[in-house]
Amino acid sequence: MQLRDNGLRFSPITLVLHWIVAALLFSIIGLGIAIALVGEVQKPEWTRVQNLLGTILFFVSIYRFWARVTSHHPLPIGTPNPVEVIVSRSVAAGLALALVLLPIAAWLARSAAGEIVSLPGGWVIPAPSEPSAQAQRVFEYLFNLGATAFLAGLALHIFGALKNHLVLKNDALNRMLGKQVEL
């Protein structure tokens, strides 16, 4: 079994983690929307679940970022524009890095606000420092800036996937679903 990406294809580990990260990310965003809409009674429990999903995402993303920068990325399918290849690979690396840094920024912002970052089952992620309003503003600004850049990169990533699938009609999506494709 292929454990690492190579110039011809993604490893099964990369493919599974890609879709796990997508599911975690959309679950975290969905929970954030739900938390904003529900009553005060449900917010703490849903926030703990969101914190748990963010913690899992953080650890999975550490591996994904390491794998991304230490493995050969598979060649593109067909004959793409070199600029598109550079942009798509830069966006993919940026998304992988952002998924490591954004959970850290969220944790630091909440800790600086004096909030306890709790998980289901009574587990607590310890605060790295004392509460500070100034640090909270800085970390929230960095989180919002990073989240905005991340969402722009995610939009580009989804646009590229749709372009490959609907316009170019190539096998890029099939490759991301684990099928063997011809370059």
PDB file of C-alpha atoms in Angstrom:
ATOM      1  CA  MET A   1       0.000   0.000   0.000  1.00  0.00           C
ATOM      2  CA  GLN A   2       1.243   3.459  -0.937  1.00  0.00           C
ATOM      3  CA  LEU A   3       1.733   5.468   2.274  1.00  0.00           C
ATOM      4  CA  ARG A   4       2.984   8.744   0.791  1.00  0.00           C
ATOM      5  CA  ASP A   5       1.972  10.917  -2.138  1.00  0.00           C
ATOM      6  CA  ASN A   6       4.175  10.606  -5.192  1.00  0.00           C
ATOM      7  CA  GLY A   7       4.370  12.236  -8.603  1.00  0.00           C
ATOM      8  CA  LEU A   8       1.635  10.008 -10.006  1.00  0.00           C
ATOM      9  CA  ARG A   9      -1.042   9.782  -7.332  1.00  0.00           C
ATOM     10  CA  PHE A  10      -2.189  10.712  -3.852  1.00  0.00           C
ATOM     11  CA  SER A  11      -1.824   8.145  -1.082  1.00  0.00           C
ATOM     12  CA  PRO A  12      -4.982   6.589   0.374  1.00  0.00           C
ATOM     13  CA  ILE A  13      -4.104   8.333   3.664  1.00  0.00           C
ATOM     14  CA  THR A  14      -4.089  11.745   1.944  1.00  0.00           C
ATOM     15  CA  LEU A  15      -7.403  11.048   0.242  1.00  0.00           C
ATOM     16  CA  VAL A  16      -9.167   9.905   3.416  1.00  0.00           C
ATOM     17  CA  LEU A  17      -7.779  12.794   5.461  1.00  0.00           C
ATOM     18  CA  HIS A  18      -8.780  15.306   2.759  1.00  0.00           C
ATOM     19  CA  TRP A  19     -12.423  14.278   3.053  1.00  0.00           C
ATOM     20  CA  ILE A  20     -12.269  13.998   6.864  1.00  0.00           C
ATOM     21  CA  VAL A  21     -10.919  17.556   7.036  1.00  0.00           C
ATOM     22  CA  ALA A  22     -13.705  18.749   4.704  1.00  0.00           C
ATOM     23  CA  ALA A  23     -16.349  17.073   6.887  1.00  0.00           C
ATOM     24  CA  LEU A  24     -14.808  18.480  10.085  1.00  0.00           C
ATOM     25  CA  LEU A  25     -14.526  21.959   8.611  1.00  0.00           C
ATOM     26  CA  PHE A  26     -18.127  22.106   7.424  1.00  0.00           C
ATOM     27  CA  SER A  27     -19.296  20.621  10.749  1.00  0.00           C
ATOM     28  CA  ILE A  28     -17.416  23.324  12.680  1.00  0.00           C
ATOM     29  CA  ILE A  29     -18.877  26.065  10.474  1.00  0.00           C
ATOM     30  CA  GLY A  30     -22.369  24.564  10.764  1.00  0.00           C
ATOM     31  CA  LEU A  31     -22.070  24.328  14.537  1.00  0.00           C
ATOM     32  CA  GLY A  32     -20.917  27.957  14.658  1.00  0.00           C
ATOM     33  CA  ILE A  33     -24.049  29.012  12.787  1.00  0.00           C
ATOM     34  CA  ALA A  34     -26.231  26.814  15.001  1.00  0.00           C
ATOM     35  CA  ILE A  35     -24.628  28.178  18.177  1.00  0.00           C
ATOM     36  CA  ALA A  36     -25.460  31.708  17.039  1.00  0.00           C
ATOM     37  CA  LEU A  37     -29.115  30.725  16.552  1.00  0.00           C
ATOM     38  CA  VAL A  38     -29.862  28.529  19.593  1.00  0.00           C
ATOM     39  CA  GLY A  39     -30.833  29.449  23.133  1.00  0.00           C
ATOM     40  CA  GLU A  40     -28.369  29.907  25.968  1.00  0.00           C
ATOM     41  CA  VAL A  41     -29.080  26.426  27.367  1.00  0.00           C
ATOM     42  CA  GLN A  42     -27.663  24.569  24.355  1.00  0.00           C
ATOM     43  CA  LYS A  43     -24.719  26.874  23.602  1.00  0.00           C
ATOM     44  CA  PRO A  44     -22.227  25.440  26.125  1.00  0.00           C
ATOM     45  CA  GLU A  45     -22.663  21.831  24.990  1.00  0.00           C
ATOM     46  CA  TRP A  46     -22.536  22.704  21.300  1.00  0.00           C
ATOM     47  CA  THR A  47     -19.489  24.884  21.926  1.00  0.00           C
ATOM     48  CA  ARG A  48     -17.743  21.929  23.623  1.00  0.00           C
ATOM     49  CA  VAL A  49     -18.495  19.752  20.590  1.00  0.00           C
ATOM     50  CA  GLN A  50     -17.213  22.508  18.280  1.00  0.00           C
ATOM     51  CA  ASN A  51     -14.033  22.749  20.397  1.00  0.00           C
ATOM     52  CA  LEU A  52     -13.578  18.968  20.141  1.00  0.00           C
ATOM     53  CA  LEU A  53     -13.974  19.012  16.363  1.00  0.00           C
ATOM     54  CA  GLY A  54     -11.511  21.928  16.157  1.00  0.00           C
ATOM     55  CA  THR A  55      -9.006  20.010  18.296  1.00  0.00           C
ATOM     56  CA  ILE A  56      -9.305  16.932  16.080  1.00  0.00           C
ATOM     57  CA  LEU A  57      -8.974  19.135  12.991  1.00  0.00           C
ATOM     58  CA  PHE A  58      -5.834  20.722  14.447  1.00  0.00           C
ATOM     59  CA  PHE A  59      -4.045  17.400  15.001  1.00  0.00           C
ATOM     60  CA  VAL A  60      -5.099  15.959  11.641  1.00  0.00           C
ATOM     61  CA  SER A  61      -3.979  19.192   9.964  1.00  0.00           C
ATOM     62  CA  ILE A  62      -0.535  19.041  11.538  1.00  0.00           C
ATOM     63  CA  TYR A  63       0.027  15.707   9.812  1.00  0.00           C
ATOM     64  CA  ARG A  64      -1.526  16.916   6.548  1.00  0.00           C
ATOM     65  CA  PHE A  65       0.680  20.018   6.450  1.00  0.00           C
ATOM     66  CA  TRP A  66       3.796  17.954   7.178  1.00  0.00           C
ATOM     67  CA  ALA A  67       2.828  15.434   4.483  1.00  0.00           C
ATOM     68  CA  ARG A  68       2.077  18.265   2.050  1.00  0.00           C
ATOM     69  CA  VAL A  69       5.495  19.894   2.361  1.00  0.00           C
ATOM     70  CA  THR A  70       7.530  16.660   2.506  1.00  0.00           C
ATOM     71  CA  SER A  71       5.897  14.666  -0.306  1.00  0.00           C
ATOM     72  CA  HIS A  72       5.862  15.077  -4.054  1.00  0.00           C
ATOM     73  CA  HIS A  73       2.526  16.458  -5.171  1.00  0.00           C
ATOM     74  CA  PRO A  74       1.017  14.416  -8.025  1.00  0.00           C
ATOM     75  CA  LEU A  75       1.282  15.827 -11.510  1.00  0.00           C
ATOM     76  CA  PRO A  76      -1.807  17.654 -12.779  1.00  0.00           C
ATOM     77  CA  ILE A  77      -4.210  15.879 -15.080  1.00  0.00           C
ATOM     78  CA  GLY A  78      -4.122  16.932 -18.747  1.00  0.00           C
ATOM     79  CA  THR A  79      -2.133  19.946 -19.902  1.00  0.00           C
ATOM     80  CA  PRO A  80      -2.939  22.750 -17.458  1.00  0.00           C
ATOM     81  CA  ASN A  81      -1.717  26.307 -17.603  1.00  0.00           C
ATOM     82  CA  PRO A  82       1.530  26.580 -15.552  1.00  0.00           C
ATOM     83  CA  VAL A  83       0.179  29.626 -13.706  1.00  0.00           C
ATOM     84  CA  GLU A  84      -2.905  27.626 -12.658  1.00  0.00           C
ATOM     85  CA  VAL A  85      -0.649  24.839 -11.367  1.00  0.00           C
ATOM     86  CA  ILE A  86       1.392  27.287  -9.291  1.00  0.00           C
ATOM     87  CA  VAL A  87      -1.759  28.958  -7.929  1.00  0.00           C
ATOM     88  CA  SER A  88      -3.492  25.664  -7.133  1.00  0.00           C
ATOM     89  CA  ARG A  89      -0.467  24.230  -5.342  1.00  0.00           C
ATOM     90  CA  SER A  90       0.058  27.469  -3.418  1.00  0.00           C
ATOM     91  CA  VAL A  91      -3.604  27.540  -2.398  1.00  0.00           C
ATOM     92  CA  ALA A  92      -3.465  23.895  -1.269  1.00  0.00           C
ATOM     93  CA  ALA A  93      -0.352  24.513   0.839  1.00  0.00           C
ATOM     94  CA  GLY A  94      -1.867  27.713   2.248  1.00  0.00           C
ATOM     95  CA  LEU A  95      -5.084  25.914   3.200  1.00  0.00           C
ATOM     96  CA  ALA A  96      -3.105  23.164   4.923  1.00  0.00           C
ATOM     97  CA  LEU A  97      -1.077  25.723   6.903  1.00  0.00           C
ATOM     98  CA  ALA A  98      -4.170  27.756   7.784  1.00  0.00           C
ATOM     99  CA  LEU A  99      -5.846  24.684   9.243  1.00  0.00           C
ATOM    100  CA  VAL A 100      -2.933  24.401  11.670  1.00  0.00           C
ATOM    101  CA  LEU A 101      -2.741  28.102  12.557  1.00  0.00           C
ATOM    102  CA  LEU A 102      -6.446  29.005  12.800  1.00  0.00           C
ATOM    103  CA  PRO A 103      -7.251  26.611  15.678  1.00  0.00           C
ATOM    104  CA  ILE A 104      -4.244  27.989  17.554  1.00  0.00           C
ATOM    105  CA  ALA A 105      -5.443  31.568  16.988  1.00  0.00           C
ATOM    106  CA  ALA A 106      -8.970  30.659  18.151  1.00  0.00           C
ATOM    107  CA  TRP A 107      -7.598  28.978  21.279  1.00  0.00           C
ATOM    108  CA  LEU A 108      -5.341  31.947  22.065  1.00  0.00           C
ATOM    109  CA  ALA A 109      -8.175  34.447  21.513  1.00  0.00           C
ATOM    110  CA  ARG A 110     -10.558  32.537  23.772  1.00  0.00           C
ATOM    111  CA  SER A 111      -7.885  32.056  26.421  1.00  0.00           C
ATOM    112  CA  ALA A 112      -6.964  35.753  26.325  1.00  0.00           C
ATOM    113  CA  ALA A 113     -10.666  36.558  26.785  1.00  0.00           C
ATOM    114  CA  GLY A 114     -10.649  34.491  29.963  1.00  0.00           C
ATOM    115  CA  GLU A 115     -12.898  31.793  28.482  1.00  0.00           C
ATOM    116  CA  ILE A 116     -12.354  28.200  29.471  1.00  0.00           C
ATOM    117  CA  VAL A 117     -11.877  26.077  26.356  1.00  0.00           C
ATOM    118  CA  SER A 118     -13.712  22.934  27.362  1.00  0.00           C
ATOM    119  CA  LEU A 119     -14.379  19.669  25.584  1.00  0.00           C
ATOM    120  CA  PRO A 120     -17.113  17.078  26.086  1.00  0.00           C
ATOM    121  CA  GLY A 121     -16.574  14.840  29.106  1.00  0.00           C
ATOM    122  CA  GLY A 122     -15.251  17.612  31.326  1.00  0.00           C
ATOM    123  CA  TRP A 123     -11.871  17.918  29.587  1.00  0.00           C
ATOM    124  CA  VAL A 124     -10.348  21.398  29.458  1.00  0.00           C
ATOM    125  CA  ILE A 125      -7.633  22.771  27.200  1.00  0.00           C
ATOM    126  CA  PRO A 126      -5.424  24.846  29.515  1.00  0.00           C
ATOM    127  CA  ALA A 127      -4.931  28.539  28.858  1.00  0.00           C
ATOM    128  CA  PRO A 128      -1.343  29.431  27.865  1.00  0.00           C
ATOM    129  CA  SER A 129      -1.433  32.770  29.709  1.00  0.00           C
ATOM    130  CA  GLU A 130      -3.495  35.070  31.874  1.00  0.00           C
ATOM    131  CA  PRO A 131      -6.495  36.885  30.352  1.00  0.00           C
ATOM    132  CA  SER A 132      -5.617  40.119  28.561  1.00  0.00           C
ATOM    133  CA  ALA A 133      -8.007  42.367  26.629  1.00  0.00           C
ATOM    134  CA  GLN A 134      -5.198  43.649  24.415  1.00  0.00           C
ATOM    135  CA  ALA A 135      -3.982  40.132  23.571  1.00  0.00           C
ATOM    136  CA  GLN A 136      -7.565  39.089  22.908  1.00  0.00           C
ATOM    137  CA  ARG A 137      -8.010  41.880  20.350  1.00  0.00           C
ATOM    138  CA  VAL A 138      -4.739  40.940  18.633  1.00  0.00           C
ATOM    139  CA  PHE A 139      -5.572  37.219  18.478  1.00  0.00           C
ATOM    140  CA  GLU A 140      -9.133  37.872  17.313  1.00  0.00           C
ATOM    141  CA  TYR A 141      -7.811  40.181  14.587  1.00  0.00           C
ATOM    142  CA  LEU A 142      -5.296  37.545  13.488  1.00  0.00           C
ATOM    143  CA  PHE A 143      -7.989  34.851  13.545  1.00  0.00           C
ATOM    144  CA  ASN A 144     -10.398  36.983  11.496  1.00  0.00           C
ATOM    145  CA  LEU A 145      -7.681  37.915   9.016  1.00  0.00           C
ATOM    146  CA  GLY A 146      -6.605  34.273   8.683  1.00  0.00           C
ATOM    147  CA  ALA A 147     -10.193  33.043   8.440  1.00  0.00           C
ATOM    148  CA  THR A 148     -10.923  35.550   5.660  1.00  0.00           C
ATOM    149  CA  ALA A 149      -7.828  34.463   3.722  1.00  0.00           C
ATOM    150  CA  PHE A 150      -8.711  30.816   4.379  1.00  0.00           C
ATOM    151  CA  LEU A 151     -12.250  31.255   3.059  1.00  0.00           C
ATOM    152  CA  ALA A 152     -10.901  32.978  -0.059  1.00  0.00           C
ATOM    153  CA  GLY A 153      -8.490  30.080  -0.582  1.00  0.00           C
ATOM    154  CA  LEU A 154     -11.269  27.571   0.031  1.00  0.00           C
ATOM    155  CA  ALA A 155     -13.415  29.347  -2.570  1.00  0.00           C
ATOM    156  CA  LEU A 156     -10.520  29.093  -5.064  1.00  0.00           C
ATOM    157  CA  HIS A 157     -10.066  25.413  -4.192  1.00  0.00           C
ATOM    158  CA  ILE A 158     -13.755  24.659  -4.749  1.00  0.00           C
ATOM    159  CA  PHE A 159     -13.756  26.756  -7.940  1.00  0.00           C
ATOM    160  CA  GLY A 160     -10.793  24.766  -9.269  1.00  0.00           C
ATOM    161  CA  ALA A 161     -12.476  21.466  -8.406  1.00  0.00           C
ATOM    162  CA  LEU A 162     -15.697  22.515 -10.137  1.00  0.00           C
ATOM    163  CA  LYS A 163     -13.788  23.837 -13.161  1.00  0.00           C
ATOM    164  CA  ASN A 164     -11.932  20.526 -13.502  1.00  0.00           C
ATOM    165  CA  HIS A 165     -15.109  18.497 -13.121  1.00  0.00           C
ATOM    166  CA  LEU A 166     -17.694  20.568 -15.002  1.00  0.00           C
ATOM    167  CA  VAL A 167     -15.746  22.609 -17.560  1.00  0.00           C
ATOM    168  CA  LEU A 168     -12.606  20.623 -18.339  1.00  0.00           C
ATOM    169  CA  LYS A 169     -14.395  17.317 -17.659  1.00  0.00           C
ATOM    170  CA  ASN A 170     -11.189  15.631 -16.539  1.00  0.00           C
ATOM    171  CA  ASP A 171     -10.663  12.961 -13.886  1.00  0.00           C
ATOM    172  CA  ALA A 172      -9.394  15.215 -11.075  1.00  0.00           C
ATOM    173  CA  LEU A 173     -12.440  14.471  -8.898  1.00  0.00           C
ATOM    174  CA  ASN A 174     -12.133  10.749  -9.608  1.00  0.00           C
ATOM    175  CA  ARG A 175      -8.502  10.925  -8.482  1.00  0.00           C
ATOM    176  CA  MET A 176      -9.582  12.613  -5.228  1.00  0.00           C
ATOM    177  CA  LEU A 177     -12.091   9.783  -4.754  1.00  0.00           C
ATOM    178  CA  GLY A 178      -9.236   7.259  -4.953  1.00  0.00           C
ATOM    179  CA  LYS A 179      -9.650   6.022  -8.500  1.00  0.00           C
ATOM    180  CA  GLN A 180      -6.626   5.315 -10.718  1.00  0.00           C
ATOM    181  CA  VAL A 181      -6.561   7.900 -13.518  1.00  0.00           C
ATOM    182  CA  GLU A 182      -4.414   8.563 -16.545  1.00  0.00           C
ATOM    183  CA  LEU A 183      -2.421  11.788 -16.503  1.00  0.00           C
TER     184      LEU A 183
END
